[in-house]
Amino acid sequence: MASMFTAAFWVATGERTVRTAAQTLIATLGLETTGVLDVDWGQGLALAGSAALLAVLTAISASGTGGPGLTETVRERQ
């Protein structure tokens, strides 16, 4: 089990957090471009920040399950 007090846990959590924020920002601004949503950069960044915070909180709440996510990683199964 991965503990949230290890460097590996926080590296993986950081990677997932950045990826989640980037995906949310790209999706939000893409929907704005197509006219589905009416948002500006500030609103898009706020949504991305909220998604990043939720990614960190999910990782912390799942810290005893084998990784920062709710499933174990391939390396841990080997």
PDB file of N, CA, C and O in Angstrom:
ATOM      1  N   MET A   1       0.825  -1.188   0.000  1.00  0.00           N
ATOM      2  CA  MET A   1       0.000   0.000   0.000  1.00  0.00           C
ATOM      3  C   MET A   1       0.867   1.247   0.000  1.00  0.00           C
ATOM      4  O   MET A   1       1.842   1.328   0.719  1.00  0.00           O
ATOM      5  N   ALA A   2       0.483   2.196  -0.785  1.00  0.00           N
ATOM      6  CA  ALA A   2       1.220   3.453  -0.841  1.00  0.00           C
ATOM      7  C   ALA A   2       0.712   4.394   0.242  1.00  0.00           C
ATOM      8  O   ALA A   2      -0.480   4.587   0.408  1.00  0.00           O
ATOM      9  N   SER A   3       1.635   4.927   0.974  1.00  0.00           N
ATOM     10  CA  SER A   3       1.292   5.886   2.008  1.00  0.00           C
ATOM     11  C   SER A   3       1.344   7.288   1.431  1.00  0.00           C
ATOM     12  O   SER A   3       2.149   7.581   0.552  1.00  0.00           O
ATOM     13  N   MET A   4       0.508   8.150   1.931  1.00  0.00           N
ATOM     14  CA  MET A   4       0.529   9.524   1.452  1.00  0.00           C
ATOM     15  C   MET A   4       1.733  10.291   1.980  1.00  0.00           C
ATOM     16  O   MET A   4       1.940  11.436   1.628  1.00  0.00           O
ATOM     17  N   PHE A   5       2.557   9.637   2.778  1.00  0.00           N
ATOM     18  CA  PHE A   5       3.747  10.275   3.331  1.00  0.00           C
ATOM     19  C   PHE A   5       5.013   9.901   2.566  1.00  0.00           C
ATOM     20  O   PHE A   5       6.118  10.053   3.076  1.00  0.00           O
ATOM     21  N   THR A   6       4.855   9.416   1.328  1.00  0.00           N
ATOM     22  CA  THR A   6       6.018   9.067   0.512  1.00  0.00           C
ATOM     23  C   THR A   6       6.142  10.043  -0.658  1.00  0.00           C
ATOM     24  O   THR A   6       5.142  10.631  -1.114  1.00  0.00           O
ATOM     25  N   ALA A   7       7.347  10.178  -1.141  1.00  0.00           N
ATOM     26  CA  ALA A   7       7.592  11.059  -2.288  1.00  0.00           C
ATOM     27  C   ALA A   7       6.896  10.527  -3.533  1.00  0.00           C
ATOM     28  O   ALA A   7       6.357  11.300  -4.338  1.00  0.00           O
ATOM     29  N   ALA A   8       6.882   9.214  -3.705  1.00  0.00           N
ATOM     30  CA  ALA A   8       6.245   8.619  -4.889  1.00  0.00           C
ATOM     31  C   ALA A   8       4.757   8.956  -4.943  1.00  0.00           C
ATOM     32  O   ALA A   8       4.214   9.234  -6.012  1.00  0.00           O
ATOM     33  N   PHE A   9       4.108   8.938  -3.794  1.00  0.00           N
ATOM     34  CA  PHE A   9       2.691   9.275  -3.739  1.00  0.00           C
ATOM     35  C   PHE A   9       2.458  10.708  -4.215  1.00  0.00           C
ATOM     36  O   PHE A   9       1.570  10.971  -5.021  1.00  0.00           O
ATOM     37  N   TRP A  10       3.277  11.641  -3.734  1.00  0.00           N
ATOM     38  CA  TRP A  10       3.077  13.046  -4.079  1.00  0.00           C
ATOM     39  C   TRP A  10       3.490  13.361  -5.510  1.00  0.00           C
ATOM     40  O   TRP A  10       2.903  14.235  -6.145  1.00  0.00           O
ATOM     41  N   VAL A  11       4.466  12.633  -6.040  1.00  0.00           N
ATOM     42  CA  VAL A  11       4.827  12.806  -7.454  1.00  0.00           C
ATOM     43  C   VAL A  11       3.657  12.362  -8.328  1.00  0.00           C
ATOM     44  O   VAL A  11       3.260  13.062  -9.267  1.00  0.00           O
ATOM     45  N   ALA A  12       3.094  11.197  -8.023  1.00  0.00           N
ATOM     46  CA  ALA A  12       1.955  10.693  -8.796  1.00  0.00           C
ATOM     47  C   ALA A  12       0.740  11.606  -8.632  1.00  0.00           C
ATOM     48  O   ALA A  12       0.027  11.887  -9.598  1.00  0.00           O
ATOM     49  N   THR A  13       0.517  12.102  -7.420  1.00  0.00           N
ATOM     50  CA  THR A  13      -0.596  13.007  -7.167  1.00  0.00           C
ATOM     51  C   THR A  13      -0.409  14.313  -7.932  1.00  0.00           C
ATOM     52  O   THR A  13      -1.356  14.841  -8.528  1.00  0.00           O
ATOM     53  N   GLY A  14       0.802  14.834  -7.937  1.00  0.00           N
ATOM     54  CA  GLY A  14       1.085  16.059  -8.683  1.00  0.00           C
ATOM     55  C   GLY A  14       0.842  15.886 -10.165  1.00  0.00           C
ATOM     56  O   GLY A  14       0.271  16.761 -10.828  1.00  0.00           O
ATOM     57  N   GLU A  15       1.283  14.745 -10.694  1.00  0.00           N
ATOM     58  CA  GLU A  15       1.071  14.465 -12.121  1.00  0.00           C
ATOM     59  C   GLU A  15      -0.415  14.411 -12.446  1.00  0.00           C
ATOM     60  O   GLU A  15      -0.878  15.017 -13.418  1.00  0.00           O
ATOM     61  N   ARG A  16      -1.182  13.710 -11.637  1.00  0.00           N
ATOM     62  CA  ARG A  16      -2.619  13.606 -11.881  1.00  0.00           C
ATOM     63  C   ARG A  16      -3.318  14.949 -11.725  1.00  0.00           C
ATOM     64  O   ARG A  16      -4.243  15.269 -12.460  1.00  0.00           O
ATOM     65  N   THR A  17      -2.856  15.748 -10.779  1.00  0.00           N
ATOM     66  CA  THR A  17      -3.455  17.059 -10.545  1.00  0.00           C
ATOM     67  C   THR A  17      -3.232  17.984 -11.729  1.00  0.00           C
ATOM     68  O   THR A  17      -4.165  18.648 -12.208  1.00  0.00           O
ATOM     69  N   VAL A  18      -2.002  18.033 -12.227  1.00  0.00           N
ATOM     70  CA  VAL A  18      -1.697  18.879 -13.387  1.00  0.00           C
ATOM     71  C   VAL A  18      -2.464  18.401 -14.607  1.00  0.00           C
ATOM     72  O   VAL A  18      -3.040  19.206 -15.355  1.00  0.00           O
ATOM     73  N   ARG A  19      -2.511  17.102 -14.802  1.00  0.00           N
ATOM     74  CA  ARG A  19      -3.224  16.545 -15.955  1.00  0.00           C
ATOM     75  C   ARG A  19      -4.722  16.865 -15.874  1.00  0.00           C
ATOM     76  O   ARG A  19      -5.337  17.275 -16.859  1.00  0.00           O
ATOM     77  N   THR A  20      -5.303  16.728 -14.686  1.00  0.00           N
ATOM     78  CA  THR A  20      -6.723  17.027 -14.511  1.00  0.00           C
ATOM     79  C   THR A  20      -7.013  18.500 -14.767  1.00  0.00           C
ATOM     80  O   THR A  20      -7.985  18.848 -15.437  1.00  0.00           O
ATOM     81  N   ALA A  21      -6.168  19.385 -14.233  1.00  0.00           N
ATOM     82  CA  ALA A  21      -6.366  20.824 -14.433  1.00  0.00           C
ATOM     83  C   ALA A  21      -6.257  21.184 -15.911  1.00  0.00           C
ATOM     84  O   ALA A  21      -7.078  21.948 -16.434  1.00  0.00           O
ATOM     85  N   ALA A  22      -5.260  20.634 -16.593  1.00  0.00           N
ATOM     86  CA  ALA A  22      -5.078  20.928 -18.019  1.00  0.00           C
ATOM     87  C   ALA A  22      -6.255  20.419 -18.839  1.00  0.00           C
ATOM     88  O   ALA A  22      -6.754  21.127 -19.731  1.00  0.00           O
ATOM     89  N   GLN A  23      -6.721  19.219 -18.551  1.00  0.00           N
ATOM     90  CA  GLN A  23      -7.853  18.664 -19.287  1.00  0.00           C
ATOM     91  C   GLN A  23      -9.108  19.502 -19.068  1.00  0.00           C
ATOM     92  O   GLN A  23      -9.860  19.761 -20.012  1.00  0.00           O
ATOM     93  N   THR A  24      -9.321  19.947 -17.842  1.00  0.00           N
ATOM     94  CA  THR A  24     -10.500  20.757 -17.545  1.00  0.00           C
ATOM     95  C   THR A  24     -10.428  22.102 -18.252  1.00  0.00           C
ATOM     96  O   THR A  24     -11.422  22.564 -18.824  1.00  0.00           O
ATOM     97  N   LEU A  25      -9.262  22.732 -18.235  1.00  0.00           N
ATOM     98  CA  LEU A  25      -9.112  24.025 -18.896  1.00  0.00           C
ATOM     99  C   LEU A  25      -9.311  23.905 -20.399  1.00  0.00           C
ATOM    100  O   LEU A  25     -10.023  24.703 -21.015  1.00  0.00           O
ATOM    101  N   ILE A  26      -8.705  22.902 -21.001  1.00  0.00           N
ATOM    102  CA  ILE A  26      -8.849  22.696 -22.446  1.00  0.00           C
ATOM    103  C   ILE A  26     -10.303  22.406 -22.809  1.00  0.00           C
ATOM    104  O   ILE A  26     -10.839  22.955 -23.771  1.00  0.00           O
ATOM    105  N   ALA A  27     -10.963  21.561 -22.030  1.00  0.00           N
ATOM    106  CA  ALA A  27     -12.369  21.250 -22.313  1.00  0.00           C
ATOM    107  C   ALA A  27     -13.248  22.479 -22.153  1.00  0.00           C
ATOM    108  O   ALA A  27     -14.119  22.745 -22.991  1.00  0.00           O
ATOM    109  N   THR A  28     -13.013  23.246 -21.101  1.00  0.00           N
ATOM    110  CA  THR A  28     -13.822  24.443 -20.856  1.00  0.00           C
ATOM    111  C   THR A  28     -13.654  25.463 -21.966  1.00  0.00           C
ATOM    112  O   THR A  28     -14.636  25.991 -22.506  1.00  0.00           O
ATOM    113  N   LEU A  29     -12.416  25.754 -22.315  1.00  0.00           N
ATOM    114  CA  LEU A  29     -12.178  26.743 -23.363  1.00  0.00           C
ATOM    115  C   LEU A  29     -12.604  26.224 -24.734  1.00  0.00           C
ATOM    116  O   LEU A  29     -13.031  26.994 -25.586  1.00  0.00           O
ATOM    117  N   GLY A  30     -12.512  24.920 -24.938  1.00  0.00           N
ATOM    118  CA  GLY A  30     -12.997  24.340 -26.190  1.00  0.00           C
ATOM    119  C   GLY A  30     -14.501  24.454 -26.316  1.00  0.00           C
ATOM    120  O   GLY A  30     -15.027  24.757 -27.394  1.00  0.00           O
ATOM    121  N   LEU A  31     -15.208  24.241 -25.219  1.00  0.00           N
ATOM    122  CA  LEU A  31     -16.662  24.397 -25.245  1.00  0.00           C
ATOM    123  C   LEU A  31     -17.052  25.856 -25.440  1.00  0.00           C
ATOM    124  O   LEU A  31     -18.053  26.159 -26.079  1.00  0.00           O
ATOM    125  N   GLU A  32     -16.240  26.765 -24.918  1.00  0.00           N
ATOM    126  CA  GLU A  32     -16.490  28.192 -25.106  1.00  0.00           C
ATOM    127  C   GLU A  32     -16.304  28.567 -26.571  1.00  0.00           C
ATOM    128  O   GLU A  32     -17.096  29.318 -27.138  1.00  0.00           O
ATOM    129  N   THR A  33     -15.293  28.010 -27.196  1.00  0.00           N
ATOM    130  CA  THR A  33     -15.008  28.306 -28.606  1.00  0.00           C
ATOM    131  C   THR A  33     -16.142  27.838 -29.513  1.00  0.00           C
ATOM    132  O   THR A  33     -16.485  28.505 -30.479  1.00  0.00           O
ATOM    133  N   THR A  34     -16.732  26.698 -29.194  1.00  0.00           N
ATOM    134  CA  THR A  34     -17.814  26.167 -30.023  1.00  0.00           C
ATOM    135  C   THR A  34     -19.169  26.778 -29.689  1.00  0.00           C
ATOM    136  O   THR A  34     -20.159  26.481 -30.347  1.00  0.00           O
ATOM    137  N   GLY A  35     -19.226  27.613 -28.652  1.00  0.00           N
ATOM    138  CA  GLY A  35     -20.469  28.274 -28.289  1.00  0.00           C
ATOM    139  C   GLY A  35     -21.353  27.500 -27.338  1.00  0.00           C
ATOM    140  O   GLY A  35     -22.474  27.913 -27.055  1.00  0.00           O
ATOM    141  N   VAL A  36     -20.866  26.368 -26.836  1.00  0.00           N
ATOM    142  CA  VAL A  36     -21.663  25.577 -25.897  1.00  0.00           C
ATOM    143  C   VAL A  36     -21.713  26.271 -24.535  1.00  0.00           C
ATOM    144  O   VAL A  36     -22.741  26.296 -23.873  1.00  0.00           O
ATOM    145  N   LEU A  37     -20.591  26.824 -24.102  1.00  0.00           N
ATOM    146  CA  LEU A  37     -20.508  27.571 -22.846  1.00  0.00           C
ATOM    147  C   LEU A  37     -20.080  28.998 -23.135  1.00  0.00           C
ATOM    148  O   LEU A  37     -19.457  29.276 -24.154  1.00  0.00           O
ATOM    149  N   ASP A  38     -20.386  29.877 -22.223  1.00  0.00           N
ATOM    150  CA  ASP A  38     -19.943  31.268 -22.340  1.00  0.00           C
ATOM    151  C   ASP A  38     -19.043  31.572 -21.141  1.00  0.00           C
ATOM    152  O   ASP A  38     -19.515  32.001 -20.089  1.00  0.00           O
ATOM    153  N   VAL A  39     -17.743  31.282 -21.272  1.00  0.00           N
ATOM    154  CA  VAL A  39     -16.789  31.486 -20.186  1.00  0.00           C
ATOM    155  C   VAL A  39     -15.607  32.295 -20.688  1.00  0.00           C
ATOM    156  O   VAL A  39     -15.306  32.319 -21.878  1.00  0.00           O
ATOM    157  N   ASP A  40     -14.944  32.965 -19.767  1.00  0.00           N
ATOM    158  CA  ASP A  40     -13.709  33.656 -20.115  1.00  0.00           C
ATOM    159  C   ASP A  40     -12.542  32.908 -19.468  1.00  0.00           C
ATOM    160  O   ASP A  40     -12.726  31.892 -18.802  1.00  0.00           O
ATOM    161  N   TRP A  41     -11.332  33.440 -19.660  1.00  0.00           N
ATOM    162  CA  TRP A  41     -10.144  32.772 -19.122  1.00  0.00           C
ATOM    163  C   TRP A  41     -10.209  32.641 -17.601  1.00  0.00           C
ATOM    164  O   TRP A  41      -9.814  31.624 -17.038  1.00  0.00           O
ATOM    165  N   GLY A  42     -10.703  33.662 -16.925  1.00  0.00           N
ATOM    166  CA  GLY A  42     -10.787  33.605 -15.463  1.00  0.00           C
ATOM    167  C   GLY A  42     -11.690  32.499 -14.978  1.00  0.00           C
ATOM    168  O   GLY A  42     -11.356  31.759 -14.045  1.00  0.00           O
ATOM    169  N   GLN A  43     -12.835  32.353 -15.627  1.00  0.00           N
ATOM    170  CA  GLN A  43     -13.754  31.284 -15.256  1.00  0.00           C
ATOM    171  C   GLN A  43     -13.174  29.911 -15.596  1.00  0.00           C
ATOM    172  O   GLN A  43     -13.335  28.949 -14.838  1.00  0.00           O
ATOM    173  N   GLY A  44     -12.502  29.826 -16.730  1.00  0.00           N
ATOM    174  CA  GLY A  44     -11.861  28.560 -17.102  1.00  0.00           C
ATOM    175  C   GLY A  44     -10.780  28.159 -16.115  1.00  0.00           C
ATOM    176  O   GLY A  44     -10.672  26.998 -15.725  1.00  0.00           O
ATOM    177  N   LEU A  45      -9.981  29.144 -15.690  1.00  0.00           N
ATOM    178  CA  LEU A  45      -8.935  28.855 -14.697  1.00  0.00           C
ATOM    179  C   LEU A  45      -9.535  28.491 -13.349  1.00  0.00           C
ATOM    180  O   LEU A  45      -8.997  27.639 -12.632  1.00  0.00           O
ATOM    181  N   ALA A  46     -10.649  29.118 -12.981  1.00  0.00           N
ATOM    182  CA  ALA A  46     -11.317  28.769 -11.727  1.00  0.00           C
ATOM    183  C   ALA A  46     -11.825  27.330 -11.762  1.00  0.00           C
ATOM    184  O   ALA A  46     -11.676  26.584 -10.783  1.00  0.00           O
ATOM    185  N   LEU A  47     -12.408  26.926 -12.885  1.00  0.00           N
ATOM    186  CA  LEU A  47     -12.858  25.538 -13.019  1.00  0.00           C
ATOM    187  C   LEU A  47     -11.677  24.572 -12.969  1.00  0.00           C
ATOM    188  O   LEU A  47     -11.753  23.516 -12.325  1.00  0.00           O
ATOM    189  N   ALA A  48     -10.588  24.915 -13.639  1.00  0.00           N
ATOM    190  CA  ALA A  48      -9.399  24.053 -13.635  1.00  0.00           C
ATOM    191  C   ALA A  48      -8.820  23.943 -12.224  1.00  0.00           C
ATOM    192  O   ALA A  48      -8.411  22.862 -11.794  1.00  0.00           O
ATOM    193  N   GLY A  49      -8.789  25.055 -11.499  1.00  0.00           N
ATOM    194  CA  GLY A  49      -8.298  25.032 -10.120  1.00  0.00           C
ATOM    195  C   GLY A  49      -9.172  24.182  -9.218  1.00  0.00           C
ATOM    196  O   GLY A  49      -8.674  23.435  -8.366  1.00  0.00           O
ATOM    197  N   SER A  50     -10.478  24.281  -9.402  1.00  0.00           N
ATOM    198  CA  SER A  50     -11.398  23.454  -8.616  1.00  0.00           C
ATOM    199  C   SER A  50     -11.200  21.972  -8.915  1.00  0.00           C
ATOM    200  O   SER A  50     -11.199  21.135  -8.005  1.00  0.00           O
ATOM    201  N   ALA A  51     -11.020  21.645 -10.180  1.00  0.00           N
ATOM    202  CA  ALA A  51     -10.785  20.252 -10.556  1.00  0.00           C
ATOM    203  C   ALA A  51      -9.465  19.744  -9.983  1.00  0.00           C
ATOM    204  O   ALA A  51      -9.373  18.601  -9.526  1.00  0.00           O
ATOM    205  N   ALA A  52      -8.446  20.604  -9.971  1.00  0.00           N
ATOM    206  CA  ALA A  52      -7.149  20.217  -9.402  1.00  0.00           C
ATOM    207  C   ALA A  52      -7.279  19.950  -7.909  1.00  0.00           C
ATOM    208  O   ALA A  52      -6.727  18.977  -7.389  1.00  0.00           O
ATOM    209  N   LEU A  53      -8.006  20.804  -7.208  1.00  0.00           N
ATOM    210  CA  LEU A  53      -8.224  20.602  -5.777  1.00  0.00           C
ATOM    211  C   LEU A  53      -8.947  19.289  -5.515  1.00  0.00           C
ATOM    212  O   LEU A  53      -8.583  18.526  -4.619  1.00  0.00           O
ATOM    213  N   LEU A  54      -9.953  19.001  -6.320  1.00  0.00           N
ATOM    214  CA  LEU A  54     -10.672  17.733  -6.160  1.00  0.00           C
ATOM    215  C   LEU A  54      -9.771  16.537  -6.450  1.00  0.00           C
ATOM    216  O   LEU A  54      -9.894  15.489  -5.802  1.00  0.00           O
ATOM    217  N   ALA A  55      -8.846  16.662  -7.397  1.00  0.00           N
ATOM    218  CA  ALA A  55      -7.911  15.572  -7.689  1.00  0.00           C
ATOM    219  C   ALA A  55      -7.015  15.294  -6.489  1.00  0.00           C
ATOM    220  O   ALA A  55      -6.753  14.136  -6.144  1.00  0.00           O
ATOM    221  N   VAL A  56      -6.537  16.353  -5.835  1.00  0.00           N
ATOM    222  CA  VAL A  56      -5.691  16.180  -4.642  1.00  0.00           C
ATOM    223  C   VAL A  56      -6.499  15.551  -3.510  1.00  0.00           C
ATOM    224  O   VAL A  56      -6.038  14.622  -2.837  1.00  0.00           O
ATOM    225  N   LEU A  57      -7.711  16.037  -3.285  1.00  0.00           N
ATOM    226  CA  LEU A  57      -8.547  15.477  -2.220  1.00  0.00           C
ATOM    227  C   LEU A  57      -8.895  14.014  -2.487  1.00  0.00           C
ATOM    228  O   LEU A  57      -8.921  13.199  -1.554  1.00  0.00           O
ATOM    229  N   THR A  58      -9.124  13.659  -3.746  1.00  0.00           N
ATOM    230  CA  THR A  58      -9.385  12.257  -4.090  1.00  0.00           C
ATOM    231  C   THR A  58      -8.163  11.395  -3.794  1.00  0.00           C
ATOM    232  O   THR A  58      -8.282  10.292  -3.252  1.00  0.00           O
ATOM    233  N   ALA A  59      -6.984  11.898  -4.132  1.00  0.00           N
ATOM    234  CA  ALA A  59      -5.757  11.145  -3.872  1.00  0.00           C
ATOM    235  C   ALA A  59      -5.554  10.930  -2.379  1.00  0.00           C
ATOM    236  O   ALA A  59      -5.194   9.839  -1.937  1.00  0.00           O
ATOM    237  N   ILE A  60      -5.796  11.960  -1.594  1.00  0.00           N
ATOM    238  CA  ILE A  60      -5.621  11.829  -0.138  1.00  0.00           C
ATOM    239  C   ILE A  60      -6.632  10.844   0.436  1.00  0.00           C
ATOM    240  O   ILE A  60      -6.288   9.997   1.262  1.00  0.00           O
ATOM    241  N   SER A  61      -7.875  10.930  -0.008  1.00  0.00           N
ATOM    242  CA  SER A  61      -8.892  10.024   0.530  1.00  0.00           C
ATOM    243  C   SER A  61      -8.660   8.576   0.111  1.00  0.00           C
ATOM    244  O   SER A  61      -9.089   7.653   0.796  1.00  0.00           O
ATOM    245  N   ALA A  62      -7.966   8.366  -1.004  1.00  0.00           N
ATOM    246  CA  ALA A  62      -7.698   7.014  -1.492  1.00  0.00           C
ATOM    247  C   ALA A  62      -6.277   6.567  -1.176  1.00  0.00           C
ATOM    248  O   ALA A  62      -5.798   5.588  -1.729  1.00  0.00           O
ATOM    249  N   SER A  63      -5.595   7.246  -0.261  1.00  0.00           N
ATOM    250  CA  SER A  63      -4.172   6.987  -0.033  1.00  0.00           C
ATOM    251  C   SER A  63      -3.869   5.586   0.466  1.00  0.00           C
ATOM    252  O   SER A  63      -2.767   5.103   0.279  1.00  0.00           O
ATOM    253  N   GLY A  64      -4.794   4.872   1.049  1.00  0.00           N
ATOM    254  CA  GLY A  64      -4.527   3.525   1.531  1.00  0.00           C
ATOM    255  C   GLY A  64      -4.873   2.438   0.540  1.00  0.00           C
ATOM    256  O   GLY A  64      -4.811   1.261   0.862  1.00  0.00           O
ATOM    257  N   THR A  65      -5.212   2.796  -0.699  1.00  0.00           N
ATOM    258  CA  THR A  65      -5.667   1.800  -1.672  1.00  0.00           C
ATOM    259  C   THR A  65      -4.587   1.349  -2.636  1.00  0.00           C
ATOM    260  O   THR A  65      -4.873   0.608  -3.558  1.00  0.00           O
ATOM    261  N   GLY A  66      -3.351   1.797  -2.462  1.00  0.00           N
ATOM    262  CA  GLY A  66      -2.277   1.359  -3.341  1.00  0.00           C
ATOM    263  C   GLY A  66      -1.744   2.446  -4.248  1.00  0.00           C
ATOM    264  O   GLY A  66      -0.832   2.212  -5.019  1.00  0.00           O
ATOM    265  N   GLY A  67      -2.250   3.613  -4.179  1.00  0.00           N
ATOM    266  CA  GLY A  67      -1.775   4.705  -5.023  1.00  0.00           C
ATOM    267  C   GLY A  67      -2.636   5.925  -4.824  1.00  0.00           C
ATOM    268  O   GLY A  67      -3.561   5.917  -4.024  1.00  0.00           O
ATOM    269  N   PRO A  68      -2.356   6.978  -5.559  1.00  0.00           N
ATOM    270  CA  PRO A  68      -3.156   8.184  -5.400  1.00  0.00           C
ATOM    271  C   PRO A  68      -4.533   8.084  -6.037  1.00  0.00           C
ATOM    272  O   PRO A  68      -5.362   8.949  -5.859  1.00  0.00           O
ATOM    273  N   GLY A  69      -4.781   7.013  -6.760  1.00  0.00           N
ATOM    274  CA  GLY A  69      -6.096   6.796  -7.350  1.00  0.00           C
ATOM    275  C   GLY A  69      -6.822   5.692  -6.604  1.00  0.00           C
ATOM    276  O   GLY A  69      -6.327   5.145  -5.621  1.00  0.00           O
ATOM    277  N   LEU A  70      -7.983   5.348  -7.077  1.00  0.00           N
ATOM    278  CA  LEU A  70      -8.759   4.312  -6.416  1.00  0.00           C
ATOM    279  C   LEU A  70      -8.375   2.909  -6.857  1.00  0.00           C
ATOM    280  O   LEU A  70      -8.869   1.938  -6.323  1.00  0.00           O
ATOM    281  N   THR A  71      -7.491   2.788  -7.850  1.00  0.00           N
ATOM    282  CA  THR A  71      -7.021   1.485  -8.305  1.00  0.00           C
ATOM    283  C   THR A  71      -5.510   1.392  -8.096  1.00  0.00           C
ATOM    284  O   THR A  71      -4.823   2.397  -8.034  1.00  0.00           O
ATOM    285  N   GLU A  72      -5.019   0.181  -7.988  1.00  0.00           N
ATOM    286  CA  GLU A  72      -3.585   0.021  -7.809  1.00  0.00           C
ATOM    287  C   GLU A  72      -2.860   0.164  -9.151  1.00  0.00           C
ATOM    288  O   GLU A  72      -3.443  -0.062 -10.198  1.00  0.00           O
ATOM    289  N   THR A  73      -1.592   0.515  -9.094  1.00  0.00           N
ATOM    290  CA  THR A  73      -0.816   0.676 -10.321  1.00  0.00           C
ATOM    291  C   THR A  73      -0.270  -0.665 -10.780  1.00  0.00           C
ATOM    292  O   THR A  73      -0.194  -1.617 -10.014  1.00  0.00           O
ATOM    293  N   VAL A  74       0.136  -0.732 -12.013  1.00  0.00           N
ATOM    294  CA  VAL A  74       0.681  -1.970 -12.584  1.00  0.00           C
ATOM    295  C   VAL A  74       1.947  -2.376 -11.845  1.00  0.00           C
ATOM    296  O   VAL A  74       2.157  -3.530 -11.548  1.00  0.00           O
ATOM    297  N   ARG A  75       2.814  -1.410 -11.535  1.00  0.00           N
ATOM    298  CA  ARG A  75       4.061  -1.730 -10.838  1.00  0.00           C
ATOM    299  C   ARG A  75       3.819  -2.365  -9.489  1.00  0.00           C
ATOM    300  O   ARG A  75       4.559  -3.233  -9.065  1.00  0.00           O
ATOM    301  N   GLU A  76       2.782  -1.960  -8.791  1.00  0.00           N
ATOM    302  CA  GLU A  76       2.515  -2.511  -7.474  1.00  0.00           C
ATOM    303  C   GLU A  76       1.982  -3.930  -7.537  1.00  0.00           C
ATOM    304  O   GLU A  76       2.142  -4.692  -6.598  1.00  0.00           O
ATOM    305  N   ARG A  77       1.347  -4.316  -8.656  1.00  0.00           N
ATOM    306  CA  ARG A  77       0.841  -5.667  -8.794  1.00  0.00           C
ATOM    307  C   ARG A  77       1.947  -6.660  -9.121  1.00  0.00           C
ATOM    308  O   ARG A  77       1.793  -7.840  -8.916  1.00  0.00           O
ATOM    309  N   GLN A  78       3.057  -6.183  -9.658  1.00  0.00           N
ATOM    310  CA  GLN A  78       4.127  -7.097 -10.090  1.00  0.00           C
ATOM    311  C   GLN A  78       5.001  -7.493  -8.941  1.00  0.00           C
ATOM    312  O   GLN A  78       5.146  -6.950  -7.956  1.00  0.00           O
TER     313      GLN A  78
END
